[in-house]
Amino acid sequence: CTVTAVVRGTSIGTKNNTTGQISSTEGGTGATSNTAPITVDQPALTLAKSVASGSPYDSAGDVVNYNYVVQNSGNVLLIGNGVGGLFTITDNKGTATCPATPTGLAPLDSITCTGTYAVTQADMDAGSVTNIASAHGLYNGSTVNSNDDSEVAYATQTPGLTLVKSITSGGLYSALGSVVTTGIWVVAGLVALGELDINLGPLIAGAGIAGVA
């Protein structure tokens, strides 16, 4: 004979059928204390993020490339939550794109999403940049969020100065006390520098510098 029982629960294990008697296709009824094993749906995503290229970076505007491996670590099929059914990545720094998954993502299957981030001068000055990301999908209309994962890209810092000095007026002087005005331009390297101190060197007797621009 065929016996049918509806058993509900919120965790994996053996549940009692206490909603009514079990019925048989051959007639007759059973006790209400019968038990049956059930498996509860457990949707889950796991994210592993890594730097694919661009670390170390050495100037503002350099691009750091990231890989985001998104795995269905639950026991049910998941689908993407984005436009076109794509899984999505939230990253506090860069932007990421995931490949199409027309049939969803089965348990233990994974996809690799890719993302980029353009380095700023602040990242050069800091010496590194840290991104924090998480992945998202859907199960039965509800959002499934992964763990947060972070990755650090490092800078190659090259501090430096270039000094250009020129006479702006008074280059042809004819007497003691004549004023020669010079212009000084200082160009910093690829990282911000602290206080600037310009040493003009010793003054030759009888000469003078009236101003520095």
Coordinates of C-alpha atoms in Angstrom, one line a residue:
C1 CA 0.0 0.0 0.0
T2 CA 1.0 3.7 -0.3
V3 CA 1.2 5.8 2.8
T4 CA 1.3 9.6 2.7
A5 CA 2.2 11.9 5.6
V6 CA 2.9 15.7 5.5
V7 CA 5.6 16.6 8.0
R8 CA 6.9 20.2 8.5
G9 CA 9.8 21.6 10.4
T10 CA 12.5 24.3 10.5
S11 CA 15.6 22.2 11.0
I12 CA 17.1 18.9 9.7
G13 CA 16.0 15.9 11.7
T14 CA 13.1 13.6 12.5
K15 CA 9.8 15.2 13.0
N16 CA 6.6 13.8 14.5
N17 CA 3.4 13.8 12.4
T18 CA 1.0 15.4 15.0
T19 CA -1.4 17.1 12.5
G20 CA -3.6 14.0 12.0
Q21 CA -3.7 10.3 11.4
I22 CA -1.8 8.7 8.5
S23 CA -4.1 7.5 5.8
S24 CA -3.5 4.4 3.6
T25 CA -4.7 3.8 0.0
E26 CA -5.8 0.4 1.2
G27 CA -8.0 1.8 3.9
G28 CA -7.5 2.0 7.6
T29 CA -5.8 4.6 9.7
G30 CA -2.6 4.8 11.7
A31 CA -1.6 6.4 15.0
T32 CA -0.6 10.1 15.1
S33 CA 2.8 9.4 16.6
N34 CA 4.4 8.2 13.4
T35 CA 7.7 9.9 12.4
A36 CA 9.5 10.8 9.2
P37 CA 12.9 12.3 8.3
I38 CA 12.9 15.6 6.4
T39 CA 15.5 17.8 4.8
V40 CA 15.1 21.6 5.4
D41 CA 16.1 24.0 2.6
Q42 CA 19.3 25.8 3.5
P43 CA 20.2 28.5 0.9
A44 CA 23.7 29.9 1.3
L45 CA 26.4 31.7 -0.7
T46 CA 30.2 31.8 0.0
L47 CA 32.5 34.5 -1.5
A48 CA 36.3 34.3 -2.0
K49 CA 37.9 37.5 -3.3
S50 CA 41.4 37.9 -4.7
V51 CA 43.6 40.4 -6.6
A52 CA 44.1 39.2 -10.2
S53 CA 46.5 41.9 -11.3
G54 CA 47.5 45.5 -10.6
S55 CA 49.2 45.0 -7.2
P56 CA 51.5 46.6 -6.5
Y57 CA 50.4 49.8 -8.3
D58 CA 52.7 52.8 -8.7
S59 CA 50.6 55.8 -9.8
A60 CA 47.1 57.3 -9.5
G61 CA 44.9 56.0 -12.3
D62 CA 46.3 52.5 -12.3
V63 CA 43.7 49.8 -12.4
V64 CA 43.5 46.9 -9.9
N65 CA 41.7 43.8 -11.2
Y66 CA 39.8 41.4 -8.9
N67 CA 38.3 37.9 -9.1
Y68 CA 35.2 37.0 -7.0
V69 CA 34.5 33.3 -6.7
V70 CA 30.9 32.8 -5.7
Q71 CA 29.9 29.3 -4.6
N72 CA 26.5 27.9 -3.7
S73 CA 27.4 26.5 -0.3
G74 CA 23.8 25.6 0.5
N75 CA 21.6 22.6 -0.4
V76 CA 19.1 24.2 -2.9
L77 CA 19.3 25.8 -6.3
L78 CA 19.9 29.6 -6.3
I79 CA 19.3 32.1 -9.0
G80 CA 20.7 35.6 -9.5
N81 CA 19.1 38.7 -8.1
G82 CA 20.3 41.2 -10.7
V83 CA 19.1 42.3 -14.1
G84 CA 18.8 39.3 -16.4
G85 CA 19.1 36.8 -13.5
L86 CA 22.7 37.6 -12.8
F87 CA 24.3 37.2 -9.4
T88 CA 25.5 40.5 -8.1
I89 CA 28.6 41.7 -6.1
T90 CA 28.6 44.7 -3.7
D91 CA 32.1 46.2 -3.4
N92 CA 32.9 49.3 -1.3
K93 CA 35.5 50.4 -3.8
G94 CA 35.2 48.9 -7.3
T95 CA 32.5 47.5 -9.7
A96 CA 32.0 43.9 -10.6
T97 CA 30.2 41.8 -13.2
C98 CA 29.1 38.2 -13.0
P99 CA 28.6 35.7 -15.9
A100 CA 25.2 34.5 -16.9
T101 CA 23.7 31.5 -15.1
P102 CA 20.6 30.6 -17.2
T103 CA 19.8 27.5 -15.1
G104 CA 20.8 29.0 -11.8
L105 CA 23.6 27.8 -9.5
A106 CA 23.3 24.3 -8.1
P107 CA 24.6 23.3 -4.7
L108 CA 28.5 23.3 -4.6
D109 CA 28.7 24.9 -8.0
S110 CA 30.6 28.2 -8.4
I111 CA 31.1 31.1 -10.8
T112 CA 33.9 33.6 -11.1
C113 CA 32.9 37.3 -11.3
T114 CA 35.4 40.0 -12.2
G115 CA 35.8 43.6 -11.1
T116 CA 38.1 46.6 -11.4
Y117 CA 39.1 49.6 -9.3
A118 CA 41.0 52.8 -10.4
V119 CA 43.6 53.9 -7.9
T120 CA 43.4 57.4 -6.6
Q121 CA 46.2 59.8 -5.3
A122 CA 44.9 59.1 -1.8
D123 CA 45.6 55.4 -2.3
M124 CA 49.1 56.2 -3.5
D125 CA 49.7 58.4 -0.4
A126 CA 48.2 55.7 1.9
G127 CA 50.4 52.9 0.5
S128 CA 47.5 50.5 0.0
V129 CA 43.8 50.1 -0.7
T130 CA 41.4 47.6 0.9
N131 CA 38.2 46.5 -0.8
I132 CA 35.4 44.7 1.0
A133 CA 32.8 42.8 -1.0
S134 CA 29.8 40.4 -0.7
A135 CA 27.8 38.4 -3.2
H136 CA 24.0 38.2 -3.6
G137 CA 21.5 35.8 -5.1
L138 CA 17.8 34.7 -4.7
Y139 CA 16.0 31.7 -3.3
N140 CA 12.2 31.6 -3.5
G141 CA 12.1 35.4 -3.9
S142 CA 14.3 36.1 -0.9
T143 CA 17.8 37.6 -1.1
V144 CA 20.7 35.3 -0.1
N145 CA 23.8 37.2 1.0
S146 CA 27.3 35.8 1.2
N147 CA 30.0 36.5 3.8
D148 CA 32.1 39.7 3.5
D149 CA 35.6 39.2 2.1
S150 CA 38.3 41.8 1.8
E151 CA 41.5 42.1 -0.2
V152 CA 44.5 44.5 0.0
A153 CA 46.4 45.9 -3.0
Y154 CA 49.7 47.7 -2.2
A155 CA 51.5 50.7 -3.7
T156 CA 55.0 51.1 -4.8
Q157 CA 55.7 54.6 -3.5
T158 CA 58.5 56.7 -5.1
P159 CA 58.8 60.1 -3.3
G160 CA 60.8 62.7 -5.2
L161 CA 61.3 66.4 -6.0
T162 CA 62.3 68.3 -9.1
L163 CA 63.6 71.9 -8.7
V164 CA 63.6 74.4 -11.5
K165 CA 65.1 77.9 -10.8
S166 CA 65.3 80.9 -13.1
I167 CA 66.0 84.6 -13.0
T168 CA 62.8 86.6 -13.6
S169 CA 64.3 90.1 -13.5
G170 CA 67.6 91.9 -12.7
G171 CA 69.8 89.5 -14.6
L172 CA 71.9 92.3 -15.9
Y173 CA 73.0 94.3 -12.9
S174 CA 75.5 97.1 -12.9
A175 CA 76.0 98.2 -9.3
L176 CA 76.1 96.9 -5.7
G177 CA 72.7 96.8 -4.2
S178 CA 71.0 95.8 -7.5
V179 CA 68.1 93.4 -6.9
V180 CA 67.9 90.1 -8.8
T181 CA 64.6 88.3 -8.5
T182 CA 64.4 84.5 -9.1
G183 CA 61.6 82.1 -9.6
I184 CA 61.6 78.7 -8.1
W185 CA 59.3 75.8 -9.1
V186 CA 59.2 72.6 -7.2
V187 CA 57.5 69.5 -8.6
A188 CA 56.6 66.7 -6.3
G189 CA 57.0 63.0 -7.2
L190 CA 54.2 60.4 -7.1
V191 CA 53.3 60.7 -3.4
A192 CA 52.4 63.7 -1.3
L193 CA 55.2 65.2 0.7
G194 CA 55.3 67.0 4.0
E195 CA 56.6 70.5 4.8
L196 CA 58.9 71.9 2.1
D197 CA 62.2 73.6 3.0
I198 CA 64.2 75.4 0.3
N199 CA 67.8 76.1 1.0
L200 CA 68.9 79.0 -1.2
G201 CA 72.6 78.6 -0.3
P202 CA 75.0 81.3 0.7
L203 CA 74.6 84.8 -0.7
I204 CA 77.7 86.3 -2.4
A205 CA 78.8 89.6 -0.9
G206 CA 77.2 92.5 -2.6
A207 CA 74.4 90.5 -4.2
G208 CA 70.9 90.0 -2.8
I209 CA 67.6 88.2 -3.4
A210 CA 64.6 90.3 -3.1
G211 CA 61.9 87.7 -3.6
V212 CA 61.3 84.1 -4.3
A213 CA 58.2 83.0 -6.3

